[in-house]
Amino acid sequence: MQDFINQLNSVQQEAVLSTEGPNMILAGAGSGKTRVLTYRVAHLLNKGIDSFNILALTFTNKAAREMRERIESIIGPEAKNLWMGTFHSIFAKILRNEHEKIGYPYNFTIYDTQDAKNLIKSITKELGLDDKLYKSNMVYSRISAAKNNLISATAYSNDASILSEDKRMGKPEIRRIYSIYETRCLKAGAMDFDDLLFKTYEVFKKFPDVLLKHQQLFKYILVDEYQDTNYAQYTIVKMLAKAHNNICVVGDDAQSIYSFRGANIENILNFQKDYSNTQSFKLEQNYRSSKNIVAAANAVIAKNKDQFQKDVWTDNDQGSRIKVVKTKTDNEEGKAVANKILNLKLEKQLENQQFAILYRTNAQSRSMEEALRKLNLPYKIYGGLSFYQRKEIKDLLSYYRMTFNPNDEEALKRIINYPTRGIGKTTLDKLILTSNKNNKSIWEVISNIDSYETGIGNGPKLKIKNFVTMILSFGSELFRKNAFDLGQHIASHTGLLKDLYDDKTPEGISRYENIQELLNGLKQFSAQEESSNTPSKTLDKFMEDVALLTDADNENQDDYNKISLMTIHSAKGLEFPYVFIVGMEENLFPSQLSVNSRSELEEERRLFYVALTRAEKAAYLSYAQTRFKFGNITYAEPSRFISEIPLDYIEMPEVNPPRNYAGTRLAESNSFVSRSPIPPGKKLVSLEKAEKQTQTSNTTETAKRSPVIKEGQTVEHLRFGRGKVISVDGIGPNKKAVISFGKHGQKQILLKFAKLKIVG
DNA sequence: GGAGGCCTCGGAAGG
DNA sequence: CGAGGCCTCC
């Protein structure tokens, strides 16, 4: 540990050693930011600062975990006591300690965005408002924005300019929805993500003693990715730092890409004004990328007006110029990228994990996936539906939530009739009506159902009582069983496990497996149990973490050597030797919604900067001339960002004649432009047909290698075992077979996905 | 209560 | 195009 300092360059060293007062570290892309942060904390501890007195805030669990692990490897288990985590998890911890001050139970539930939107939907409905006008997404983002700007429901209702804006949009009732939303959350003992920030602010503001306590506790404060902070985060940090004034923020204004969710780049641009006598450090040496990439990225970002002057440079090799690839269609683009990856792999003996394909929108992943699948290139997609958002997982978690907080209404609404127990929509509506009328939670109503005028008949009433008894029985086990035992008990006792087990469709099987995975997680959690008479790893403790987890926290072991596919947003903070940035088209990247405002266009440019600077050795840009958008073919122009890269650093595609792209070993399949399915001059209508023809001919091509499935054959399926092919239907990628699998019954199987082996 | 048909709408996304 | 919401019909 003694000479960790020597591993740093001189600016990095200064940034680590300058522990007192306000410090701002501007960290260019790939400049060793994490290293500086971890060493800075290690240095503080080394100096004798108590780990309990250090607060380090990040935006993602992953960043917090990585930092903690690295610090632990330097200074040992002492690192466990650091206050290190995401804004949300640290503030949730504070709020659980101070729950009484805001009238919440200790075990408050954290509503995710889906819960919050569902609640908004039901409020809109109960108020009899038009749900086309008051779309839950829109209302949610309005409320969220208000909270992130520390505007309470009351303040919202009294703010003339907000009200007139709502009125102008024809939506004057948002204030009412907001205010009822707040009441309902309180009644349910629930907070949404924004509340974790907003209520922390409120507690600090209303209770100076609580603020003072935390100001004294957090003698040293660090904030990572400061350019991504919103007003609430900015304000709370400022409040906390007031006493000791030891605040260090780290960030890069050039990588601010989250303004659409409230991040305010001004926070970092104004840091020196906010905190007098700021020491600032610029980490400008890039350790990640080639000279060529650094130069190209610098040239791009220089087009932005508002930024700190930075001079990012590197000692790395010159590297090759950025290559631009042009294809006729989005599917061709996918093929070109996949072919290029295959070539590079063979040519340079590379691993899959050295490649990333980055795109602006999730929808673009499809053409990439198809092409990769055809070449048998393993890939992993980040983003999309998260594990914790899956229906079956949310259902089971809803039971868990109700076990320790039965007032949780969104959980109750999900499970009161799942698995089916005869408490239908009509009954639920009556319950909601009664609970609203009496200003009680639904749980309070159903657990004393006889004392309310609900208009519910005796049949359903009995079923409700059984449901209540069941939930109560789970609650009584909460502190007697550990998380796994109770979790398992709930999964089976509710009938949820059996319900999923009985479903033998592939989706059903996967749902069952997901539940098993969740239970495995519980098992691991409970295994950390200390030896004592009462379990400490109880279900409610497990749930404290779960609400704040995301998919990125669930890295799968067998996913490690795969090509990464993700949006540029989720690539921030990552690096790959070879990076493909696809869909470089006007109205896609930059997005159509951004091209009319300077600030939004600048944010898109920062996004492009982030994308480029992910690359270590080489970056490839590609664009298609036509692309399927919402089922229609649209024409596209190459992105303006391509032309913002000086010609010294980039290789443009040769328009005429079409030529192969770089490596030529697999010349035939490696061409980027020569495989156009459309003869020049043909009209648009024929495009779709032509596309289909290519797909068909490709299938014939692959047929040489993979078996042709025919009627009457016996085949073996990974999951269903042996079966007989009844019929084959469709062409190209849509080719599917009806196969009879004995005890699993008849299945329709898309051949392009299924791994079928011909047995006879 | 659930399956299936019709309609609508579409950005990026951590906690 | 395709996911999700809503409605209808059984």
Short mmCIF file of N, CA and C (backbone and C1' of nucleotides) in Angstrom, two decimals, chain A residues 59-61 88 360 420 424 550 567 604, chain B residues 1-2 8-15:
data_model
loop_
_atom_site.label_atom_id
_atom_site.label_comp_id
_atom_site.label_asym_id
_atom_site.label_seq_id
_atom_site.Cartn_x
_atom_site.Cartn_y
_atom_site.Cartn_z
N PHE A 59 -23.26 6.77 -9.22
CA PHE A 59 -24.56 6.66 -9.87
C PHE A 59 -25.01 5.22 -10.04
N THR A 60 -24.06 4.32 -10.16
CA THR A 60 -24.45 2.93 -10.36
C THR A 60 -23.87 2.05 -9.26
N ASN A 61 -24.58 0.97 -9.00
CA ASN A 61 -24.09 -0.01 -8.02
C ASN A 61 -22.75 -0.55 -8.46
N HIS A 88 -28.95 6.81 -4.36
CA HIS A 88 -30.22 6.24 -3.90
C HIS A 88 -30.04 5.30 -2.72
N ARG A 360 -27.53 3.75 -31.05
CA ARG A 360 -28.25 4.84 -30.41
C ARG A 360 -29.54 4.35 -29.75
N THR A 420 -54.74 -17.14 -9.53
CA THR A 420 -56.18 -16.91 -9.45
C THR A 420 -56.79 -17.46 -8.18
N GLY A 424 -61.82 -10.92 -8.34
CA GLY A 424 -61.72 -10.33 -9.67
C GLY A 424 -61.65 -8.81 -9.66
N THR A 550 -30.20 -3.57 -10.44
CA THR A 550 -30.57 -3.66 -11.85
C THR A 550 -29.85 -4.83 -12.46
N THR A 567 -26.58 0.02 -26.01
CA THR A 567 -26.71 1.41 -26.41
C THR A 567 -25.46 2.16 -25.94
N GLU A 604 -26.11 15.13 -27.99
CA GLU A 604 -25.89 14.01 -28.92
C GLU A 604 -24.42 13.92 -29.30
P DG B 1 -61.74 -12.81 -11.77
"O5'" DG B 1 -61.87 -14.27 -12.42
"C5'" DG B 1 -61.01 -15.35 -12.09
"C4'" DG B 1 -60.46 -15.95 -13.35
"C3'" DG B 1 -59.21 -15.27 -13.87
"O3'" DG B 1 -58.35 -16.31 -14.32
"C1'" DG B 1 -60.86 -15.20 -15.54
P DG B 2 -56.93 -16.04 -14.85
"O5'" DG B 2 -57.10 -16.37 -16.39
"C5'" DG B 2 -57.60 -17.64 -16.77
"C4'" DG B 2 -57.69 -17.69 -18.27
"C3'" DG B 2 -56.46 -17.12 -18.99
"O3'" DG B 2 -56.21 -17.96 -20.12
"C1'" DG B 2 -58.37 -15.95 -19.69
P DT B 8 -56.51 3.47 -32.88
"O5'" DT B 8 -55.20 3.58 -31.98
"C5'" DT B 8 -55.30 3.40 -30.58
"C4'" DT B 8 -53.93 3.58 -29.98
"C3'" DT B 8 -53.08 4.64 -30.70
"O3'" DT B 8 -52.45 5.44 -29.73
"C1'" DT B 8 -51.93 2.57 -30.67
P DC B 9 -51.82 6.84 -30.11
"O5'" DC B 9 -50.31 6.60 -29.69
"C5'" DC B 9 -49.98 5.73 -28.59
"C4'" DC B 9 -48.56 5.28 -28.80
"C3'" DC B 9 -47.71 6.31 -29.57
"O3'" DC B 9 -46.46 6.44 -28.92
"C1'" DC B 9 -47.56 4.19 -30.60
P DG B 10 -45.60 7.75 -29.25
"O5'" DG B 10 -44.16 7.19 -28.88
"C5'" DG B 10 -44.06 6.05 -28.04
"C4'" DG B 10 -42.99 5.14 -28.60
"C3'" DG B 10 -41.83 5.89 -29.25
"O3'" DG B 10 -40.66 5.17 -28.92
"C1'" DG B 10 -42.73 4.38 -30.79
P DG B 11 -39.48 5.49 -28.28
"O5'" DG B 11 -38.93 6.95 -28.57
"C5'" DG B 11 -37.89 7.17 -29.46
"C4'" DG B 11 -36.54 6.69 -29.05
"C3'" DG B 11 -36.38 5.84 -27.81
"O3'" DG B 11 -35.13 5.22 -27.97
"C1'" DG B 11 -35.54 7.96 -27.36
P DA B 12 -34.77 3.94 -27.26
"O5'" DA B 12 -33.59 4.42 -26.32
"C5'" DA B 12 -32.30 4.65 -26.91
"C4'" DA B 12 -31.44 5.23 -25.84
"C3'" DA B 12 -31.71 4.60 -24.47
"O3'" DA B 12 -30.57 3.91 -24.01
"C1'" DA B 12 -31.79 6.98 -24.34
P DA B 13 -30.90 2.74 -23.12
"O5'" DA B 13 -30.94 3.52 -21.74
"C5'" DA B 13 -29.78 4.02 -21.15
"C4'" DA B 13 -30.06 4.21 -19.69
"C3'" DA B 13 -30.64 2.97 -19.02
"O3'" DA B 13 -30.04 2.88 -17.76
"C1'" DA B 13 -32.18 4.76 -18.86
P DG B 14 -30.15 1.52 -17.04
"O5'" DG B 14 -29.42 1.91 -15.69
"C5'" DG B 14 -28.12 2.51 -15.72
"C4'" DG B 14 -27.95 3.17 -14.39
"C3'" DG B 14 -28.49 2.31 -13.25
"O3'" DG B 14 -27.57 2.31 -12.18
"C1'" DG B 14 -29.61 4.40 -13.28
P DG B 15 -27.82 1.26 -11.05
"O5'" DG B 15 -28.80 1.99 -10.04
"C5'" DG B 15 -28.34 3.16 -9.37
"C4'" DG B 15 -29.49 3.75 -8.59
"C3'" DG B 15 -30.18 2.80 -7.64
"O3'" DG B 15 -30.31 3.43 -6.37
"C1'" DG B 15 -31.77 3.83 -9.01
#
